[in-house]
Coordinates of C-alpha atoms in Angstrom, one line a residue:
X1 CA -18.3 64.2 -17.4
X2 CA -19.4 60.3 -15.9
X3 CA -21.2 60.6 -13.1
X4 CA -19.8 58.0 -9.9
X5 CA -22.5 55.6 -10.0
X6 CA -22.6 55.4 -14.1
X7 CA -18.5 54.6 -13.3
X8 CA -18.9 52.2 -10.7
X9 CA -21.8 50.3 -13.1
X10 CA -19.4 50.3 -15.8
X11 CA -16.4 49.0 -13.6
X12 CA -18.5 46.3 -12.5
X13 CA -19.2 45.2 -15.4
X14 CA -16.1 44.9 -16.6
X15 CA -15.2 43.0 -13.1
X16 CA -17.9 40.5 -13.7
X17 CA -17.0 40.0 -17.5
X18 CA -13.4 39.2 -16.3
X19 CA -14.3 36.7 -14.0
X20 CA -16.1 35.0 -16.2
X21 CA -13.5 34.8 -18.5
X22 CA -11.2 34.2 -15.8
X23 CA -13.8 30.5 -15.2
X24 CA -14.1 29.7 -18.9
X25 CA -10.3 30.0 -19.1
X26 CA -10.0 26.9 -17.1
X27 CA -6.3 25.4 -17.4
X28 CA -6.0 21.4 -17.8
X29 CA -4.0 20.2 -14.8
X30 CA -1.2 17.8 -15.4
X31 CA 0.1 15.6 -12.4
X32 CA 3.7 14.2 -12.7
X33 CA 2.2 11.1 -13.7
X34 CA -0.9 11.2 -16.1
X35 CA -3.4 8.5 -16.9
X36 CA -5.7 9.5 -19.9
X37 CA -9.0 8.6 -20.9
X38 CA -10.5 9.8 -24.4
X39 CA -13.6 9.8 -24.8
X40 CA -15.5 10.2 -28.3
X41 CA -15.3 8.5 -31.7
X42 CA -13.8 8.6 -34.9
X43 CA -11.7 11.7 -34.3
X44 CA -11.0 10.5 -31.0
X45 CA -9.1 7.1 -32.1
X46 CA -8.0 8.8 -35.2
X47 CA -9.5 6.7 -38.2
X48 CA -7.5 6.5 -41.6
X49 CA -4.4 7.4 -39.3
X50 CA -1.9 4.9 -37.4
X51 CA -2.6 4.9 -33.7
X52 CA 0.8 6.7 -32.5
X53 CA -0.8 9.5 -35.0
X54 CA -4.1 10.1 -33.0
X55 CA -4.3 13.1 -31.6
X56 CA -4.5 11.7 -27.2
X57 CA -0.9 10.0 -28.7
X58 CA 0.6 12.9 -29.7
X59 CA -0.8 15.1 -26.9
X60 CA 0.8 12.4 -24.5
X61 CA 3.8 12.3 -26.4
X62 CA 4.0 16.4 -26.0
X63 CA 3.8 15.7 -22.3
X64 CA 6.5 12.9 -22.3
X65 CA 8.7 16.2 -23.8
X66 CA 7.6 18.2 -21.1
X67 CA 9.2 15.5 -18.8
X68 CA 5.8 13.9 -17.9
X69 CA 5.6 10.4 -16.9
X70 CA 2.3 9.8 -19.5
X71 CA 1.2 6.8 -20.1
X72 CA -1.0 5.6 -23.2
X73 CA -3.9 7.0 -23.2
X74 CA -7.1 4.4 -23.2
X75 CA -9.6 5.1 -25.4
X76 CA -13.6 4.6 -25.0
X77 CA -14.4 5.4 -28.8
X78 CA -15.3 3.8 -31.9
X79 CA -15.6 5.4 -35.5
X80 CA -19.5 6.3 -36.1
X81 CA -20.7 6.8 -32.1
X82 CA -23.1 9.0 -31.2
X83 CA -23.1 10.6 -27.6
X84 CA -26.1 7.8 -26.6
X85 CA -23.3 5.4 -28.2
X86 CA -20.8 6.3 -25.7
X87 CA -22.8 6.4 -22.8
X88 CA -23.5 2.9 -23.5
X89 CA -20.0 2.0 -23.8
X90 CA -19.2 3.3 -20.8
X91 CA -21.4 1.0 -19.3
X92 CA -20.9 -2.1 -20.3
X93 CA -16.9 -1.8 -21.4
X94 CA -15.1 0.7 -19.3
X95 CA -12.6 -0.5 -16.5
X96 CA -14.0 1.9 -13.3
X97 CA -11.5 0.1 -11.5
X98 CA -8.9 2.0 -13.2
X99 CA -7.8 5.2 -12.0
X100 CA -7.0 8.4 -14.4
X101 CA -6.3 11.6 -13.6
X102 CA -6.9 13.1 -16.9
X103 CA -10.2 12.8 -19.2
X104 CA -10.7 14.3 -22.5
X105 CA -14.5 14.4 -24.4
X106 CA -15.2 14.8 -28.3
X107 CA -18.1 13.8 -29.6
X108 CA -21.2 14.8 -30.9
X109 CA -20.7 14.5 -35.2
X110 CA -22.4 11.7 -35.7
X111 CA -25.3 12.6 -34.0
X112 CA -25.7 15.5 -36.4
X113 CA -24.6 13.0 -39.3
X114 CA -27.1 10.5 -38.5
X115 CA -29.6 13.0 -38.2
X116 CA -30.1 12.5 -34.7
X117 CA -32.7 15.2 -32.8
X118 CA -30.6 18.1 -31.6
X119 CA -32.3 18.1 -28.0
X120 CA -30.8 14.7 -27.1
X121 CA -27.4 15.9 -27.5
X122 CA -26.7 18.4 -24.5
X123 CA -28.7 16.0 -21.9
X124 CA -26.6 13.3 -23.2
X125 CA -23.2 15.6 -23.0
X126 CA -23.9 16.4 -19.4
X127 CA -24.0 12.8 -18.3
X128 CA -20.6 12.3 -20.1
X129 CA -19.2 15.2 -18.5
X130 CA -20.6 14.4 -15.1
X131 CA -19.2 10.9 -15.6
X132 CA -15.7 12.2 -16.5
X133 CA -15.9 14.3 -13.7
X134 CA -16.7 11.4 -11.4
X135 CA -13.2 9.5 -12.6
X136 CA -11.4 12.4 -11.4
X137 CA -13.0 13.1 -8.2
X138 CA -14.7 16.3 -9.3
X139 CA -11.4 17.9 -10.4
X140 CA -12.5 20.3 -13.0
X141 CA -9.1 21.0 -14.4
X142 CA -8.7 17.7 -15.3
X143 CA -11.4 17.1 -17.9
X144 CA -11.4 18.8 -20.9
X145 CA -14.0 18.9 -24.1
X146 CA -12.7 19.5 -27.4
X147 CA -14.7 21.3 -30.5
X148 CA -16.3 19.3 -32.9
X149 CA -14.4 19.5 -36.0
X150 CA -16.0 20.7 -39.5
X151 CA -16.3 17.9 -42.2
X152 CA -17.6 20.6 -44.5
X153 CA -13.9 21.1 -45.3
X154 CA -13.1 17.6 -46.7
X155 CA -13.5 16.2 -50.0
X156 CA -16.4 14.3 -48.3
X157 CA -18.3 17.2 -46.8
X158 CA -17.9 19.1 -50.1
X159 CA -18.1 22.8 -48.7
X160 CA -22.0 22.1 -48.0
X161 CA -22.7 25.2 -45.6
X162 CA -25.8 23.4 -43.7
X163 CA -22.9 20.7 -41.9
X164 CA -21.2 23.6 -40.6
X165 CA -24.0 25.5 -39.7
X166 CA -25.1 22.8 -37.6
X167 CA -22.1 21.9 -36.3
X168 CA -21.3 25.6 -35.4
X169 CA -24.8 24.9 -33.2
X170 CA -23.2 21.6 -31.9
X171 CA -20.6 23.3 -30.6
X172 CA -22.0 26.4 -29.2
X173 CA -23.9 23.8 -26.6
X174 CA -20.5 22.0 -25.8
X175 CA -18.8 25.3 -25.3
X176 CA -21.5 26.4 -23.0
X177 CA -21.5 23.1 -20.6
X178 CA -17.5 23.8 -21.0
X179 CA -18.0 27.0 -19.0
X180 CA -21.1 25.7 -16.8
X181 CA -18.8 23.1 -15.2
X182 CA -15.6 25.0 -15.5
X183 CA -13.9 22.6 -17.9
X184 CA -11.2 23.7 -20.7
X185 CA -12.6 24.2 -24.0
X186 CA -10.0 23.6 -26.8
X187 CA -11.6 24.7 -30.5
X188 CA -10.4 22.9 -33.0
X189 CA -12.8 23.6 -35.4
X190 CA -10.9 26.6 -37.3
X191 CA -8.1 24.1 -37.6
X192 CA -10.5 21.4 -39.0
X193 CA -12.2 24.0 -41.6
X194 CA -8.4 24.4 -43.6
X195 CA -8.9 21.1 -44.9
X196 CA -9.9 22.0 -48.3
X197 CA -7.6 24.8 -49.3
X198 CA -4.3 22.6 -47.3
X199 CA -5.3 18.8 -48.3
X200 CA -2.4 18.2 -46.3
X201 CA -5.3 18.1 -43.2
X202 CA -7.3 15.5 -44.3
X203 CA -6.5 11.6 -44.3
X204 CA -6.5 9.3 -47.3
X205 CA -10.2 8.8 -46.9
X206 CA -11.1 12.5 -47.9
X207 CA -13.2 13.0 -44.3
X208 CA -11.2 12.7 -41.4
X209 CA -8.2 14.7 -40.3
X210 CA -4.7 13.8 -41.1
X211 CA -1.8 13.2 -38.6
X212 CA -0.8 16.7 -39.4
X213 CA -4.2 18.5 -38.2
X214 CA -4.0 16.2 -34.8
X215 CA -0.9 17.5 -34.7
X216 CA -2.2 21.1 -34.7
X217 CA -5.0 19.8 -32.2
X218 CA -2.3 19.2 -29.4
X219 CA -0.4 22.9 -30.5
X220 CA -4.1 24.4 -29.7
X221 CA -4.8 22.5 -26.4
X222 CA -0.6 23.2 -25.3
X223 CA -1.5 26.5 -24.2
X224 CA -4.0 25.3 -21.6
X225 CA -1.6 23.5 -19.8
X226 CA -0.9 23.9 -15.8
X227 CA 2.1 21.8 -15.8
X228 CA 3.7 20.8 -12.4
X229 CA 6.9 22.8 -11.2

């Protein structure tokens, strides 16, 4: 038989591991009327695919079905940034003066790409997300971080098991500052690592992902919606 005390350990354990899921599980919050920012870079304004084809388009289209009034979203990205790169955008080119109410962060491939020192990359991630998290007054549940996706899978990335390796590493410290600040975590990555056996996934320029993979992107974060009633 259990004893009471080896009981009560293992129900509050179970208790503790709950709530924690309960944090990480954060749901994205969507107001009647949404104003996006993405954050990021290549993946983020969708190179090699037509801009109503990036993914923030087709995740605000998805809303518009949903009988959201969602605007555009703006974009602070460009194709080859590094986290450093978009903290200095956001500096010098961002409107502040513009209010959103919904922020979205991806970004963090090229500075494995270019070979950039691993260390820099979660101080840098914490002053994007605390940054985000400024735009939206704090709100949690309206900032949301999205996996870095595998280019191991493409034609370009050639099945080379060191990218994904470090990117699996990548994204273990954006997953963890996902659950520090209570954010929503949306993993993409599986998605991103069909490329080669569906070639369907990846664009015309054999790296990036295809409208199609965006596409499965926005069916991933769906899920994590708190829509309003």
């Amino acid at each position: 038989m259990f004893s009471k005390n080896r009981f009560r350990g293992w129900m509050c354990a179970i208790l503790i591991a709950c709530l924690n899921i309960q944090l990480f599980a954060q749901v994205i919050s969507i107001e009647p009327e949404i104003h996006m920012l993405a954050l990021g870079d290549s993946y983020t304004i969708g190179e090699s695919v037509e801009r109503t084809e990036r993914w923030p388009h087709q995740f605000v289209d998805e809303l518009k079905r949903e009988g959201i009034v969602a605007h555009d979203p703006d974009y602070m990205a460009t194709t080859g940034w590094t986290t450093r790169d978009l903290l200095t955008g956001i500096a010098g080119q961002l409107n502040t003066d513009k209010d959103y109410n919904l922020v979205s962060i991806l970004i963090g491939v090229n500075n494995q790409y270019q070979g950039i020192p691993f260390s820099t990359y979660e101080p840098d991630l914490r002053e994007i997300i605390e940054f985000a998290l400024s735009l939206v007054d704090g709100d949690s549940s309206k900032v949301f971080i999205l996996s870095i996706p595998d280019y191991a899978f493409t034609p370009f990335g050639q099945g080379k098991e060191n990218i994904s390796r470090e990117l699996d590493a990548y994204n273990a410290v954006n997953k963890r500052l996902a659950r520090e600040y209570h954010l929503a975590w949306v993993d993409v990555t599986p998605q991103s690592r069909k490329g080669l056996e569906n070639p369907k996934l990846v664009a015309e320029d054999g790296l990036h992902p295809s409208a199609k993979q965006y596409a499965l992107w926005v069916r991933e974060i769906r899920p994590l919606l708190a829509l309003p009633e």
